[in-house]
mmCIF file of C-alpha atoms in Angstrom:
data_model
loop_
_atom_site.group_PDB
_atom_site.id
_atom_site.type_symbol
_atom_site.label_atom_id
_atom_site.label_comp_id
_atom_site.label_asym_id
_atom_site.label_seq_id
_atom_site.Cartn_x
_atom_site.Cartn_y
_atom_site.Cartn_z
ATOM 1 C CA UNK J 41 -28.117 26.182 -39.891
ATOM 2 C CA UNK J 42 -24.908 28.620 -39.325
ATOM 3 C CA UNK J 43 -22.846 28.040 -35.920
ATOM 4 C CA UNK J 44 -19.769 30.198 -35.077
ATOM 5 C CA UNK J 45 -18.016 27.275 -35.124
ATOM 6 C CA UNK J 46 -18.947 25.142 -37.613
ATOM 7 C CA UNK J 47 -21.813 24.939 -40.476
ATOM 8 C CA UNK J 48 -23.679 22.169 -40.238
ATOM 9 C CA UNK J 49 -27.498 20.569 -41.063
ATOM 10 C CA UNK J 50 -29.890 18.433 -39.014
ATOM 11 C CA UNK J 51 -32.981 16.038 -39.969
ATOM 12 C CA UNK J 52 -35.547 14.331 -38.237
ATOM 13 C CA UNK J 53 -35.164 11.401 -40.466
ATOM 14 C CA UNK J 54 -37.334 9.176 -38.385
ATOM 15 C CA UNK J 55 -39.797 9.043 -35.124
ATOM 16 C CA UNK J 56 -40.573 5.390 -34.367
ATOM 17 C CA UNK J 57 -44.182 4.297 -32.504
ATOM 18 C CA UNK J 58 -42.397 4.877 -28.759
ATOM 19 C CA UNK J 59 -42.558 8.811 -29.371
ATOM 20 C CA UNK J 60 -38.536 8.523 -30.014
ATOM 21 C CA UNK J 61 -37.406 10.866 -33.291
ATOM 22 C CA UNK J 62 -33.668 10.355 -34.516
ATOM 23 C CA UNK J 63 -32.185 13.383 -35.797
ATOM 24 C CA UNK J 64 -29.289 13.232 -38.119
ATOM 25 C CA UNK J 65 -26.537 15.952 -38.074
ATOM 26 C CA UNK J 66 -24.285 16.717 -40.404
ATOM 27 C CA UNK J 67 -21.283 18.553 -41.107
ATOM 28 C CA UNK J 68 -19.750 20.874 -43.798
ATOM 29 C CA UNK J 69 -17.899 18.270 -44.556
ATOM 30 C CA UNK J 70 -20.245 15.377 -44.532
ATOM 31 C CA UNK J 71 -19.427 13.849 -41.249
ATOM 32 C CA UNK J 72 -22.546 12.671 -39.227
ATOM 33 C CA UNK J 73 -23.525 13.038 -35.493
ATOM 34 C CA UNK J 74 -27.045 11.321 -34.773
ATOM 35 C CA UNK J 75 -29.268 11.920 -31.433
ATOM 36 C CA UNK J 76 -32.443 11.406 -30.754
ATOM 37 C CA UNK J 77 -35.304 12.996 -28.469
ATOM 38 C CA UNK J 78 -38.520 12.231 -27.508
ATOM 39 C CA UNK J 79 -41.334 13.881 -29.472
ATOM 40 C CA UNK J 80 -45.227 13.982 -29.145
ATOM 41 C CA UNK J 81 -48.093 15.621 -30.450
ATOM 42 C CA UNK J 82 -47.282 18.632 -29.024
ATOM 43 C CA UNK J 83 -43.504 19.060 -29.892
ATOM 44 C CA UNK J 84 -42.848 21.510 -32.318
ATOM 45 C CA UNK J 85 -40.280 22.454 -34.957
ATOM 46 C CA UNK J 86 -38.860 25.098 -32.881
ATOM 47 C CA UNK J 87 -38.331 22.527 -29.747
ATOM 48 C CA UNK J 88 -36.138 20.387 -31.878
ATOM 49 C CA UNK J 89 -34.231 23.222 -32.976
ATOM 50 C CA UNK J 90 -33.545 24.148 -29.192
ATOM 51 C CA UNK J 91 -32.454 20.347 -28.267
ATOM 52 C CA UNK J 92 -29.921 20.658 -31.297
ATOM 53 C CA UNK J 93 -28.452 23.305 -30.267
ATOM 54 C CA UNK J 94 -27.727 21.499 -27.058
ATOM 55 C CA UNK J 95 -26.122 18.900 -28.522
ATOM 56 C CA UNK J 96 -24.097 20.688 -31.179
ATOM 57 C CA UNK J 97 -20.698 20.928 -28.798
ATOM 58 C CA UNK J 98 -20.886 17.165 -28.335
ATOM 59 C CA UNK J 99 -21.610 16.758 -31.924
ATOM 60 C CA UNK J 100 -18.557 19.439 -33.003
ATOM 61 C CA UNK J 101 -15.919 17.592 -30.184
ATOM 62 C CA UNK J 102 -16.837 14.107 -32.011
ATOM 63 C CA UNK J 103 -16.637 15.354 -35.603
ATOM 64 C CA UNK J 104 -12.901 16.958 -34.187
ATOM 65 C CA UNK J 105 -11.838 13.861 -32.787
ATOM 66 C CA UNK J 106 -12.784 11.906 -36.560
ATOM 67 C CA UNK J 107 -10.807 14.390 -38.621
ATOM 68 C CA UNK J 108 -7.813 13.548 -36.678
ATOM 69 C CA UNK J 109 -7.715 9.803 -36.523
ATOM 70 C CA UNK J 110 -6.496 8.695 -40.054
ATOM 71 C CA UNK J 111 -8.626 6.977 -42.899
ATOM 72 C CA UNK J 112 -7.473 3.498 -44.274
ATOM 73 C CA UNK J 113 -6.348 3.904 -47.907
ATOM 74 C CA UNK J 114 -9.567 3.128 -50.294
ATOM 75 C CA UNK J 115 -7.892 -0.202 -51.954
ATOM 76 C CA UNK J 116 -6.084 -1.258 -48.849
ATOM 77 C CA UNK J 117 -6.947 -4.715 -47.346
ATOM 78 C CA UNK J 118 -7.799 -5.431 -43.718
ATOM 79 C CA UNK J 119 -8.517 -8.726 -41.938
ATOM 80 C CA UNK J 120 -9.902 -8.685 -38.643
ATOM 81 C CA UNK J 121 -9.848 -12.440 -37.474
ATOM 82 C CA UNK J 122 -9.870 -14.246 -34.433
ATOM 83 C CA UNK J 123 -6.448 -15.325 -32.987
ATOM 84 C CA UNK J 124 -5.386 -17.488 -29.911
ATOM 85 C CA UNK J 125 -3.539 -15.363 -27.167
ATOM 86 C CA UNK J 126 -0.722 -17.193 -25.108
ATOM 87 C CA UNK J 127 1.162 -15.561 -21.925
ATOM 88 C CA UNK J 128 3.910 -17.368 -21.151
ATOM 89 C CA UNK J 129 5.153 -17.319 -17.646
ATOM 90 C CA UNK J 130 7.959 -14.998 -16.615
ATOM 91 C CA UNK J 131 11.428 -17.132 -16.229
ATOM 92 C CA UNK J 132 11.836 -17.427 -12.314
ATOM 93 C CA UNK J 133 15.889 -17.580 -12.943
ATOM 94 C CA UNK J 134 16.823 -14.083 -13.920
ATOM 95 C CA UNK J 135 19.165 -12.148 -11.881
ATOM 96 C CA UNK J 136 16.390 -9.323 -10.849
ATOM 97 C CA UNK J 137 19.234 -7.670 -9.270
ATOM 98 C CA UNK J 138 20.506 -6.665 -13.175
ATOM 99 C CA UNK J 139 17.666 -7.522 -15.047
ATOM 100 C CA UNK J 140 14.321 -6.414 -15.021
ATOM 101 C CA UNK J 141 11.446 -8.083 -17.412
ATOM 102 C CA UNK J 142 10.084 -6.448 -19.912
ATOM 103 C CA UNK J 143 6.674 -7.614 -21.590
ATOM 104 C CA UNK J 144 6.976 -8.022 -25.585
ATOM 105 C CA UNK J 145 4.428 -9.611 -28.025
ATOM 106 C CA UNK J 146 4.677 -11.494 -30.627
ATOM 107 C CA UNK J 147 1.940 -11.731 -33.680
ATOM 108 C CA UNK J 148 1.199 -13.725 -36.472
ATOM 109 C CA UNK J 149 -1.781 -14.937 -38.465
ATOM 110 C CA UNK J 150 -2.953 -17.250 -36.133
ATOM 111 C CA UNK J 151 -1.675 -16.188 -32.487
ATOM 112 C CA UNK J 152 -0.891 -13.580 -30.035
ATOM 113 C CA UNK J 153 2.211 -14.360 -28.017
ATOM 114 C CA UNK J 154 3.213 -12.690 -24.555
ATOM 115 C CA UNK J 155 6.694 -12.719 -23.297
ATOM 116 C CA UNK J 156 8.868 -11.664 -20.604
ATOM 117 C CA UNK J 157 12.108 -10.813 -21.278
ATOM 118 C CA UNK J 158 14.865 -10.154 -19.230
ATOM 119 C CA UNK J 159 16.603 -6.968 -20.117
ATOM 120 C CA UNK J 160 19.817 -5.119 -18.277
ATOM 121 C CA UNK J 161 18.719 -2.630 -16.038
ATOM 122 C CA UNK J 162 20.622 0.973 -16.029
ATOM 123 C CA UNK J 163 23.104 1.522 -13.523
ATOM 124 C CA UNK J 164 20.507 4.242 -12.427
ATOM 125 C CA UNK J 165 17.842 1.378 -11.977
ATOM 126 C CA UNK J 166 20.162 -1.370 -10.288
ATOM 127 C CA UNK J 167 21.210 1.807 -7.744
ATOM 128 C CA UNK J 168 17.828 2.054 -6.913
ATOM 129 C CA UNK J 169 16.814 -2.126 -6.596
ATOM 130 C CA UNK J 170 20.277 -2.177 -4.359
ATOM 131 C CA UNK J 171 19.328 0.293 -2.094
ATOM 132 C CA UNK J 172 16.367 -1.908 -0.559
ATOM 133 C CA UNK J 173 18.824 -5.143 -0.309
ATOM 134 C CA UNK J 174 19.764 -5.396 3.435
ATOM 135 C CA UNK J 175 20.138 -8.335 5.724
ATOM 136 C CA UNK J 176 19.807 -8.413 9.617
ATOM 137 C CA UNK J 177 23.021 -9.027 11.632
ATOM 138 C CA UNK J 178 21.717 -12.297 13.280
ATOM 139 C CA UNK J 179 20.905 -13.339 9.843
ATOM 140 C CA UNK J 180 23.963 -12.321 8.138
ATOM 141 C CA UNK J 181 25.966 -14.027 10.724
ATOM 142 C CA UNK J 182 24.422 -17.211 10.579
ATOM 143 C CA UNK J 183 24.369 -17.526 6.878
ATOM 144 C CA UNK J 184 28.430 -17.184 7.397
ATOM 145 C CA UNK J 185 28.709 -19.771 9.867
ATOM 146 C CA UNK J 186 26.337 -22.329 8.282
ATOM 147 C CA UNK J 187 29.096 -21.597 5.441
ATOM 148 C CA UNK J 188 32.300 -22.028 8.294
ATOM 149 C CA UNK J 189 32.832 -18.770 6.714
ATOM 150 C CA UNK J 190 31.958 -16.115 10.034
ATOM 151 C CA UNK J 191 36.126 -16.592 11.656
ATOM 152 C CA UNK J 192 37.369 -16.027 8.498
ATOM 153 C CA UNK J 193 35.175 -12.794 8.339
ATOM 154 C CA UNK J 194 35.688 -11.634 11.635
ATOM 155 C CA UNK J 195 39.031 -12.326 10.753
ATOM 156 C CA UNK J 196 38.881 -10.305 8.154
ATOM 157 C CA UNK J 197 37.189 -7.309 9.522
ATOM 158 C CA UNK J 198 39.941 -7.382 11.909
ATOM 159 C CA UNK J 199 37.387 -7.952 14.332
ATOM 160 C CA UNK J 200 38.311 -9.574 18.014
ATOM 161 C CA UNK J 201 36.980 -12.750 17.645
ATOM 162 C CA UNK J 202 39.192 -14.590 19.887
ATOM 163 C CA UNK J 203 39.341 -18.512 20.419
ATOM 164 C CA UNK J 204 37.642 -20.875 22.841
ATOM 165 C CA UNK J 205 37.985 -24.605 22.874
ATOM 166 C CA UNK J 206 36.367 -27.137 25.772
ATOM 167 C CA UNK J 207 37.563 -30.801 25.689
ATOM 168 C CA UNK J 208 37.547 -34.663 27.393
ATOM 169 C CA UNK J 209 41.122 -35.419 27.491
ATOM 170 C CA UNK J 210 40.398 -38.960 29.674
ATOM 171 C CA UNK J 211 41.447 -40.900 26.687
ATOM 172 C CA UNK J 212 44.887 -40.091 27.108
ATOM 173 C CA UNK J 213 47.186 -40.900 24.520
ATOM 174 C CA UNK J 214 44.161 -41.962 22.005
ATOM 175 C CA UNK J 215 43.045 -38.526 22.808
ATOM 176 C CA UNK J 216 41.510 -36.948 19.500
ATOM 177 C CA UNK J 217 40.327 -33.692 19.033
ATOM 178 C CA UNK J 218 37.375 -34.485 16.320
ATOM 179 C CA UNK J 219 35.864 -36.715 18.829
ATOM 180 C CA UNK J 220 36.831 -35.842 21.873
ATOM 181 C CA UNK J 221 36.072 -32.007 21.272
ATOM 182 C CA UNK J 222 33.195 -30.347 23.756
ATOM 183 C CA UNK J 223 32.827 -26.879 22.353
ATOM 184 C CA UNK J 224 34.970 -24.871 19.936
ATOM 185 C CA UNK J 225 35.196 -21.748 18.027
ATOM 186 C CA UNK J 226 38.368 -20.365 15.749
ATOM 187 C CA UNK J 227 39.939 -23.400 16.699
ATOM 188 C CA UNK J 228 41.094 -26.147 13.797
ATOM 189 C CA UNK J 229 42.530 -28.843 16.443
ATOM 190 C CA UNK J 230 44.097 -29.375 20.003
ATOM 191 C CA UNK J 231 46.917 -31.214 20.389
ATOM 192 C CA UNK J 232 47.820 -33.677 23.217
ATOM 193 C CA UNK J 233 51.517 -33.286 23.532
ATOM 194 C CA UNK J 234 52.020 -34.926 26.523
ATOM 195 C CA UNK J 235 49.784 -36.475 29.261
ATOM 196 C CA UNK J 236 48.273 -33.498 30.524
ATOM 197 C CA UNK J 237 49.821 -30.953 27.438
ATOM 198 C CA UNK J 238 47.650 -29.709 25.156
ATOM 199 C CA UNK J 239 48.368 -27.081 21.973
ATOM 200 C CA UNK J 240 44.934 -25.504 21.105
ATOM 201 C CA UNK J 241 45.264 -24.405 17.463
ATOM 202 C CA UNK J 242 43.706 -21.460 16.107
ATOM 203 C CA UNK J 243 41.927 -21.514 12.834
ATOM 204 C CA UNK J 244 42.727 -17.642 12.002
ATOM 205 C CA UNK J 245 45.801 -16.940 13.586
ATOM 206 C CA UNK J 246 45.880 -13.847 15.852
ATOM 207 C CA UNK J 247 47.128 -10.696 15.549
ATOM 208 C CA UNK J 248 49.442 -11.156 17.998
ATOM 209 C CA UNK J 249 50.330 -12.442 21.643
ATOM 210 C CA UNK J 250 48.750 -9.619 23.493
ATOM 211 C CA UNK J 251 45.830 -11.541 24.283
ATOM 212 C CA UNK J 252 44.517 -13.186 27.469
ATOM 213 C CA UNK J 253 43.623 -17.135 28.391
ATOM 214 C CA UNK J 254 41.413 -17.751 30.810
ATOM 215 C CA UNK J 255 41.678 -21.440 31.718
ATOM 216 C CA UNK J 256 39.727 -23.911 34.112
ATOM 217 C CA UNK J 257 40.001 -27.783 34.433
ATOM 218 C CA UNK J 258 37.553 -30.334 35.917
ATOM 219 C CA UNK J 259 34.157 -29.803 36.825
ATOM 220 C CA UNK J 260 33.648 -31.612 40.220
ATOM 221 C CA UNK J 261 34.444 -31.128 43.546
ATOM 222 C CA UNK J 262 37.506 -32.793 44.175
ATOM 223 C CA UNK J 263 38.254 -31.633 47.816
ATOM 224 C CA UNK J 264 35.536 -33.833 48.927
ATOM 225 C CA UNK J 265 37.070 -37.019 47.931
ATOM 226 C CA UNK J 266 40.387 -35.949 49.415
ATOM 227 C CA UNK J 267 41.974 -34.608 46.217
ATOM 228 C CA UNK J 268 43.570 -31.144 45.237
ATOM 229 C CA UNK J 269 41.743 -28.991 42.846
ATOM 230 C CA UNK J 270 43.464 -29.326 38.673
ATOM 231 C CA UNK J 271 45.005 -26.239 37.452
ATOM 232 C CA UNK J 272 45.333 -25.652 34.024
ATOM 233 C CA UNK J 273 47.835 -23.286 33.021
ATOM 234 C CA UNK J 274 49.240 -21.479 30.268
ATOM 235 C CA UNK J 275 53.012 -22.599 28.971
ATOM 236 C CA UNK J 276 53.273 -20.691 25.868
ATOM 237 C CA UNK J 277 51.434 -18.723 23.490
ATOM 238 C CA UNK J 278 51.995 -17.700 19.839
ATOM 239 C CA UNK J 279 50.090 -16.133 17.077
ATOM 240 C CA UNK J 280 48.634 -19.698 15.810
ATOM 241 C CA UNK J 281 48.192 -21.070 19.081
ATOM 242 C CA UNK J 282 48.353 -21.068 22.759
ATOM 243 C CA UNK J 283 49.629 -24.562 25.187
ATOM 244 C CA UNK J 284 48.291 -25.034 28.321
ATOM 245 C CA UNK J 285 49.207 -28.090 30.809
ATOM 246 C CA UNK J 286 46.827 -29.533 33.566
ATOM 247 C CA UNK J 287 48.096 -30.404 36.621
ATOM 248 C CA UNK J 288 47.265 -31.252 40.439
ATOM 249 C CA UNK J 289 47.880 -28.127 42.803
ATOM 250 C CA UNK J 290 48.957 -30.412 45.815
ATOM 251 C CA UNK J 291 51.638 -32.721 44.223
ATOM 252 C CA UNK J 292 52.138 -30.764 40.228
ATOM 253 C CA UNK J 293 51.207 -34.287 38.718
ATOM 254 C CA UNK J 294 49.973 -33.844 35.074
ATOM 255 C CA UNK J 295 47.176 -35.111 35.020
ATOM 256 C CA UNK J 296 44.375 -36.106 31.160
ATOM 257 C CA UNK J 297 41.185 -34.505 32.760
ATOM 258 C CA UNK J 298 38.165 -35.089 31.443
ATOM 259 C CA UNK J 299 37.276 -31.609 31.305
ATOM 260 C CA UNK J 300 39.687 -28.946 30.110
ATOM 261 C CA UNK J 301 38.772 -25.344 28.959
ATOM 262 C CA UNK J 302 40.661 -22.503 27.623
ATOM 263 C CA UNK J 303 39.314 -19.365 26.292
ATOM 264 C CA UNK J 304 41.009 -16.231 24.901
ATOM 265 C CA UNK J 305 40.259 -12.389 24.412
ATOM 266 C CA UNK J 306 41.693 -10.778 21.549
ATOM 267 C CA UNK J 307 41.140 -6.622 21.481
ATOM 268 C CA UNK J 308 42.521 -3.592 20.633
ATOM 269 C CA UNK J 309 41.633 0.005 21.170
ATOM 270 C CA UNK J 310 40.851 0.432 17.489
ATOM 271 C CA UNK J 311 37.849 -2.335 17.431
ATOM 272 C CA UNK J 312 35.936 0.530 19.903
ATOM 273 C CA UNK J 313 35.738 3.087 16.971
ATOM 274 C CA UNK J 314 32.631 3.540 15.015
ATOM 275 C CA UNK J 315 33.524 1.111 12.682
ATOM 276 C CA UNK J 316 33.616 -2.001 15.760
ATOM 277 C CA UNK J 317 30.425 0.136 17.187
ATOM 278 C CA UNK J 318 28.679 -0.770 13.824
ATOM 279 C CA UNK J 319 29.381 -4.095 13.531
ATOM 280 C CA UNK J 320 28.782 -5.446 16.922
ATOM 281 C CA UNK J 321 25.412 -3.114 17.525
ATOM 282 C CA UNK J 322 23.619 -2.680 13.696
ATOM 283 C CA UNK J 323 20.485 -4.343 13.436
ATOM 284 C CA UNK J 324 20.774 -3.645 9.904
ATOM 285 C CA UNK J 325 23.291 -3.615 7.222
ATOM 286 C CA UNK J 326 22.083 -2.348 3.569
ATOM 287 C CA UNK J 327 23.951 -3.988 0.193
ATOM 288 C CA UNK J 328 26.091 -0.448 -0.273
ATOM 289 C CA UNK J 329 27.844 -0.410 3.402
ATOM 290 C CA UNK J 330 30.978 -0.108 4.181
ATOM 291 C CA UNK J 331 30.844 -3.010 6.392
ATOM 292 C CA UNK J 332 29.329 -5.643 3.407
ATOM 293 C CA UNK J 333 31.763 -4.267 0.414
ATOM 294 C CA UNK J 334 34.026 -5.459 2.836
ATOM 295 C CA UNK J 335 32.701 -8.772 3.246
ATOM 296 C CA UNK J 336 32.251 -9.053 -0.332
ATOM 297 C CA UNK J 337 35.632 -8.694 -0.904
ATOM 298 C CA UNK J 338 36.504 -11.322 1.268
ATOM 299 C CA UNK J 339 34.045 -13.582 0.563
ATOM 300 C CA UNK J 340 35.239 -12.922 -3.480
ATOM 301 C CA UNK J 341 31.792 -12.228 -4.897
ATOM 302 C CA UNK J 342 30.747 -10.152 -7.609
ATOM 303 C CA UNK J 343 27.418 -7.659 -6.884
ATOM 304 C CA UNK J 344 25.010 -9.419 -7.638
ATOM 305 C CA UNK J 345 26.175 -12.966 -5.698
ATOM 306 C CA UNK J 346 26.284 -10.590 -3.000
ATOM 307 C CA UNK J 347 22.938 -9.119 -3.145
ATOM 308 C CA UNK J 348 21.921 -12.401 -3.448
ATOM 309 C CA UNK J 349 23.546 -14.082 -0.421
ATOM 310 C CA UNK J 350 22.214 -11.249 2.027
#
């Protein structure tokens, strides 16, 4: 039979006892397509030649698709045998912040074996896995004082962090600091300098002395048992720290209360700009802002530390 597209020939080449007849078709160039349609006594030559033709654009796509695939050199050996596949896990200590995994096998005569291997990413790629790095502000901020590393940031950032430091100075002389210490933040020690004279240190020195102390001693009511109220004053303040002297308001004795408390504001007009806005108001700060290449460089990590940390 002639087709436009192709010459070929068919065959009934056998009808089994179910009625079912398998035709064979076959190309110009000896490839075979094989069907099959039920038959009975009434089917006619002329019927089969109809169903052929229905299934000659199957029959010409499949023959296509063989005459492109390529034959195996006659001579050539092949061995198809059965071999053990392994997958071993993907290492858990990569930096997937550079890296990315990339799945390779390895074969031999007796196994299949899966690996994951971590390969550099493109600066392209790492752009894109940095750009969904972010850590809250509450989070970031605790991380850095779990680390006693937040007044050395704030210091950094040039932010107004300030000092407060709350105390039981009723030891007198044996007064100490690292036991004696209430409540404290940006300060490294107090100092009893006298009986009622205290130095309260600051851990990251201050910009300068244009801050103000607000200061309060005892915590009872003393005009009810006939004494004066303690006032706790400021003597002198530097940079590194600020000294403050408790004393009675009727008679100026100095008094070792057992409750002193000092607390000082630090600000300036520029931590109101959008910079301060950002940093005291974010919810959110992402790996590539301004705010953590800053911290990163005071914290001295590298990009990927950093991305880590957050």
């Amino acid at each position: 039979m002639t087709d436009s597209a192709q010459d070929y020939t068919y065959e009934v080449t056998n009808i089994d006892s179910s009625g079912l007849a398998t035709i064979t078709m076959t190309s110009f160039d000896s490839l075979q397509y094989f069907t099959g349609m039920k038959v009975d006594a009434s089917t006619t030559d002329s019927d089969v030649t109809a169903f052929v033709e229905t299934r000659i654009q199957d029959a010409l796509d499949k023959w296509s698709d063989q005459r492109s695939t390529p034959t195996i050199t006659v001579g050539s050996t092949t061995s198809l045998r059965y071999r053990i596949r392994t997958e071993n896990p993907a290492p858990e200590d990569y930096n997937y912040l550079t890296h990315k995994l990339v799945r390779s096998e390895t074969i031999d005569s007796d196994t299949i074996t899966v690996d994951f291997v971590p390969t550099p990413m493109s600066d392209s790629e790492k752009a894109e896995v940095y750009s969904t790095v972010y850590a809250t502000r509450a989070s970031l901020w605790n991380r850095l004082d779990l680390d006693e590393r937040l007044d050395s940031v704030l210091a950094g950032l040039d932010i107004p962090i300030g000092s407060h430091a709350t105390w039981d100075a009723s030891a007198g002389a044996a007064f100490d600091w690292s036991t004696d210490k209430i409540a404290g933040r940006n300060v490294s020690n107090v100092e009893r300098v006298s009986t009622g004279r205290y130095k309260v240190h600051f851990t990251n020195p201050l910009p300068d002395t244009s801050y103000s102390t607000v200061c309060t001693a005892g915590s009872t009511d003393y005009s009810g048992s006939g004494a004066s109220p303690r006032n706790l004053s400021v003597m002198n303040r530097t940079t590194d720290y600020v000294e403050v002297l408790c004393e009675r308001s009727d008679d100026a004795v100095n008094e070792d209360n057992f409750y002193n408390s000092v607390i000082v504001i630090n600000a300036n007009d520029g931590h109101y700009d959008s910079f301060g806005i950002d940093l005291n108001h974010k919810e959110r700060f992402y790996f590539g802002d301004t705010i953590i290449q800053r911290i990163q460089t005071i914290l001295g990590k590298n990009d990927s530390d950093m991305a880590h940390y957050l």
